[in-house]
C-alpha cells in the first residue's frame, strides 16, 4: 500500500517544483498570441459556481485562478465582471485586445494578478463568445473581448473596486469588455 501513495505524491511534488521553477523565469516577451477561447458553461445550471476555486492569495503576487466569471452591479460603476470569489476583474490600457497581448509583467504582476483559468470557465451575465485566453509564461490567462484580465491586490473582499482608475490605466471591466466609467 505504501508504494501506491508514494507514486502520486512524488509526481505531484515534481510537478509543483517544475511549475515553481517556471514561475521564476520570465523569458516571454509579452507578445502572447491569442489562443482559442476557453470552453465555457452556464453558471446558472451549475451549483458548483458558488464554491470558490483554489486560487492564489492576493498577498503572494502570484497569478490568480478562477473557474467562473460573473456580472455584478458595483456602486458608481454600473455592471462589472468579477471572478468566482466576487473579486473585481480589471483590464489594463497598455494591453492590446486584437490580437490579445499582455504587457503587465515583472513587478506589475505583484500588484495586478493575471487571471489564470482552467480548461473550462463558467459564466453568468457575460457573453460566452467574448471570452478567450492568451498564453502567459506557460499558463492560460483569461481575456474578455480580447483584453487580458487581472485582479488587484488591494481588493481583499468581494465587491471592492479599489483598483478602479489606478494610474489612469486600470479599469474594472464591463460584461462587454469595455472599461468601466463612473456613473452618477
GROMACS .gro file of C-alpha atoms in nm:
model
  184
    1UNK     CA    1   0.000   0.000   0.000
    2UNK     CA    2   0.278   0.247   0.074
    3UNK     CA    3   0.427   0.238  -0.280
    4UNK     CA    4   0.088   0.338  -0.426
    5UNK     CA    5   0.086   0.653  -0.210
    6UNK     CA    6   0.444   0.746  -0.289
    7UNK     CA    7   0.398   0.747  -0.668
    8UNK     CA    8   0.121   1.010  -0.684
    9UNK     CA    9   0.287   1.217  -0.411
   10UNK     CA   10   0.618   1.211  -0.594
   11UNK     CA   11   0.454   1.307  -0.923
   12UNK     CA   12   0.268   1.594  -0.755
   13UNK     CA   13   0.587   1.715  -0.587
   14UNK     CA   14   0.782   1.709  -0.914
   15UNK     CA   15   0.504   1.890  -1.098
   16UNK     CA   16   0.491   2.156  -0.825
   17UNK     CA   17   0.867   2.205  -0.836
   18UNK     CA   18   0.857   2.237  -1.215
   19UNK     CA   19   0.576   2.495  -1.201
   20UNK     CA   20   0.753   2.697  -0.931
   21UNK     CA   21   1.070   2.696  -1.136
   22UNK     CA   22   0.879   2.812  -1.442
   23UNK     CA   23   0.727   3.100  -1.247
   24UNK     CA   24   1.073   3.231  -1.164
   25UNK     CA   25   1.181   3.262  -1.526
   26UNK     CA   26   1.029   3.523  -1.750
   27UNK     CA   27   1.159   3.472  -2.099
   28UNK     CA   28   0.823   3.552  -2.256
   29UNK     CA   29   0.842   3.896  -2.412
   30UNK     CA   30   0.474   3.962  -2.352
   31UNK     CA   31   0.389   3.914  -2.716
   32UNK     CA   32   0.149   3.632  -2.639
   33UNK     CA   33  -0.076   3.529  -2.919
   34UNK     CA   34  -0.442   3.477  -2.882
   35UNK     CA   35  -0.545   3.123  -2.808
   36UNK     CA   36  -0.879   2.967  -2.879
   37UNK     CA   37  -1.149   3.069  -2.638
   38UNK     CA   38  -1.169   2.870  -2.318
   39UNK     CA   39  -1.472   2.642  -2.310
   40UNK     CA   40  -1.748   2.792  -2.101
   41UNK     CA   41  -2.060   2.664  -1.934
   42UNK     CA   42  -2.352   2.843  -1.781
   43UNK     CA   43  -2.319   2.921  -1.411
   44UNK     CA   44  -2.694   2.925  -1.373
   45UNK     CA   45  -2.713   2.549  -1.431
   46UNK     CA   46  -2.423   2.452  -1.206
   47UNK     CA   47  -2.446   2.484  -0.826
   48UNK     CA   48  -2.067   2.443  -0.802
   49UNK     CA   49  -2.020   2.805  -0.909
   50UNK     CA   50  -2.071   2.926  -0.554
   51UNK     CA   51  -1.781   2.712  -0.437
   52UNK     CA   52  -1.459   2.915  -0.467
   53UNK     CA   53  -1.193   2.759  -0.684
   54UNK     CA   54  -0.848   2.711  -0.543
   55UNK     CA   55  -0.664   3.033  -0.616
   56UNK     CA   56  -0.356   3.219  -0.520
   57UNK     CA   57  -0.383   3.464  -0.234
   58UNK     CA   58  -0.360   3.827  -0.348
   59UNK     CA   59  -0.082   3.882  -0.093
   60UNK     CA   60   0.153   3.646  -0.277
   61UNK     CA   61   0.173   3.841  -0.601
   62UNK     CA   62   0.128   3.517  -0.797
   63UNK     CA   63  -0.137   3.467  -1.066
   64UNK     CA   64  -0.495   3.433  -0.952
   65UNK     CA   65  -0.715   3.148  -1.073
   66UNK     CA   66  -1.087   3.143  -1.134
   67UNK     CA   67  -1.337   2.890  -1.264
   68UNK     CA   68  -1.612   3.143  -1.335
   69UNK     CA   69  -1.679   3.500  -1.442
   70UNK     CA   70  -1.990   3.673  -1.321
   71UNK     CA   71  -2.161   4.008  -1.368
   72UNK     CA   72  -2.249   4.219  -1.066
   73UNK     CA   73  -2.356   4.577  -1.004
   74UNK     CA   74  -2.090   4.798  -0.846
   75UNK     CA   75  -2.193   5.121  -0.680
   76UNK     CA   76  -2.092   5.410  -0.903
   77UNK     CA   77  -1.964   5.187  -1.184
   78UNK     CA   78  -2.267   5.003  -1.317
   79UNK     CA   79  -2.226   4.639  -1.426
   80UNK     CA   80  -1.877   4.493  -1.389
   81UNK     CA   81  -1.723   4.147  -1.409
   82UNK     CA   82  -1.596   3.951  -1.108
   83UNK     CA   83  -1.430   3.616  -1.054
   84UNK     CA   84  -1.585   3.320  -0.872
   85UNK     CA   85  -1.491   3.479  -0.536
   86UNK     CA   86  -1.671   3.805  -0.616
   87UNK     CA   87  -1.342   3.993  -0.666
   88UNK     CA   88  -1.342   4.260  -0.937
   89UNK     CA   89  -1.162   4.189  -1.263
   90UNK     CA   90  -0.968   4.467  -1.437
   91UNK     CA   91  -0.822   4.549  -1.776
   92UNK     CA   92  -0.505   4.746  -1.849
   93UNK     CA   93  -0.500   5.020  -2.115
   94UNK     CA   94  -0.145   4.927  -2.222
   95UNK     CA   95  -0.254   4.572  -2.312
   96UNK     CA   96  -0.395   4.505  -2.658
   97UNK     CA   97  -0.722   4.327  -2.746
   98UNK     CA   98  -0.668   4.230  -3.111
   99UNK     CA   99  -0.469   4.016  -3.110
  100UNK     CA  100  -0.472   3.967  -2.733
  101UNK     CA  101  -0.141   4.084  -2.586
  102UNK     CA  102  -0.046   4.134  -2.221
  103UNK     CA  103   0.212   4.394  -2.122
  104UNK     CA  104   0.191   4.378  -1.741
  105UNK     CA  105   0.492   4.172  -1.631
  106UNK     CA  106   0.759   4.159  -1.359
  107UNK     CA  107   0.683   4.398  -1.071
  108UNK     CA  108   0.348   4.486  -1.229
  109UNK     CA  109   0.218   4.133  -1.161
  110UNK     CA  110   0.287   4.175  -0.788
  111UNK     CA  111   0.005   4.432  -0.778
  112UNK     CA  112  -0.207   4.321  -1.073
  113UNK     CA  113  -0.255   3.943  -1.066
  114UNK     CA  114  -0.311   3.782  -1.407
  115UNK     CA  115  -0.634   3.578  -1.402
  116UNK     CA  116  -0.536   3.222  -1.490
  117UNK     CA  117  -0.810   2.981  -1.592
  118UNK     CA  118  -0.853   2.603  -1.609
  119UNK     CA  119  -0.972   2.424  -1.922
  120UNK     CA  120  -1.328   2.547  -1.881
  121UNK     CA  121  -1.479   2.863  -1.736
  122UNK     CA  122  -1.835   2.907  -1.622
  123UNK     CA  123  -2.013   3.233  -1.694
  124UNK     CA  124  -2.316   3.423  -1.575
  125UNK     CA  125  -2.408   3.756  -1.731
  126UNK     CA  126  -2.105   3.757  -1.963
  127UNK     CA  127  -2.143   3.663  -2.329
  128UNK     CA  128  -1.955   3.335  -2.379
  129UNK     CA  129  -1.836   3.437  -2.725
  130UNK     CA  130  -1.643   3.732  -2.573
  131UNK     CA  131  -1.429   3.506  -2.351
  132UNK     CA  132  -1.093   3.381  -2.470
  133UNK     CA  133  -0.741   3.319  -2.349
  134UNK     CA  134  -0.385   3.429  -2.414
  135UNK     CA  135  -0.071   3.231  -2.333
  136UNK     CA  136   0.132   3.373  -2.045
  137UNK     CA  137   0.456   3.210  -1.929
  138UNK     CA  138   0.318   2.859  -1.982
  139UNK     CA  139  -0.023   2.938  -1.834
  140UNK     CA  140  -0.355   3.046  -1.979
  141UNK     CA  141  -0.474   3.398  -1.894
  142UNK     CA  142  -0.842   3.481  -1.937
  143UNK     CA  143  -0.942   3.753  -2.182
  144UNK     CA  144  -1.270   3.937  -2.230
  145UNK     CA  145  -1.330   4.094  -2.573
  146UNK     CA  146  -0.959   4.030  -2.626
  147UNK     CA  147  -0.844   4.221  -2.316
  148UNK     CA  148  -0.631   4.018  -2.070
  149UNK     CA  149  -0.790   4.022  -1.722
  150UNK     CA  150  -0.632   4.089  -1.381
  151UNK     CA  151  -0.721   4.111  -1.011
  152UNK     CA  152  -0.594   4.396  -0.793
  153UNK     CA  153  -0.416   4.300  -0.469
  154UNK     CA  154  -0.585   4.595  -0.295
  155UNK     CA  155  -0.925   4.426  -0.337
  156UNK     CA  156  -0.937   4.192  -0.039
  157UNK     CA  157  -1.312   4.133  -0.019
  158UNK     CA  158  -1.589   4.066  -0.267
  159UNK     CA  159  -1.740   4.380  -0.417
  160UNK     CA  160  -1.438   4.607  -0.369
  161UNK     CA  161  -1.320   4.818  -0.664
  162UNK     CA  162  -1.006   4.974  -0.515
  163UNK     CA  163  -0.814   4.934  -0.842
  164UNK     CA  164  -1.060   5.142  -1.045
  165UNK     CA  165  -0.879   5.418  -1.235
  166UNK     CA  166  -0.535   5.341  -1.083
  167UNK     CA  167  -0.267   5.525  -1.273
  168UNK     CA  168  -0.528   5.631  -1.527
  169UNK     CA  169  -0.472   5.291  -1.693
  170UNK     CA  170  -0.653   5.025  -1.489
  171UNK     CA  171  -1.031   4.986  -1.500
  172UNK     CA  172  -1.291   4.738  -1.382
  173UNK     CA  173  -1.410   4.557  -1.692
  174UNK     CA  174  -1.773   4.558  -1.805
  175UNK     CA  175  -1.952   4.244  -1.931
  176UNK     CA  176  -1.885   4.369  -2.288
  177UNK     CA  177  -1.509   4.401  -2.221
  178UNK     CA  178  -1.514   4.779  -2.204
  179UNK     CA  179  -1.354   4.979  -1.925
  180UNK     CA  180  -1.600   5.089  -1.659
  181UNK     CA  181  -1.689   5.450  -1.616
  182UNK     CA  182  -1.808   5.633  -1.309
  183UNK     CA  183  -2.185   5.669  -1.309
  184UNK     CA  184  -2.383   5.934  -1.128
   0.00000   0.00000   0.00000
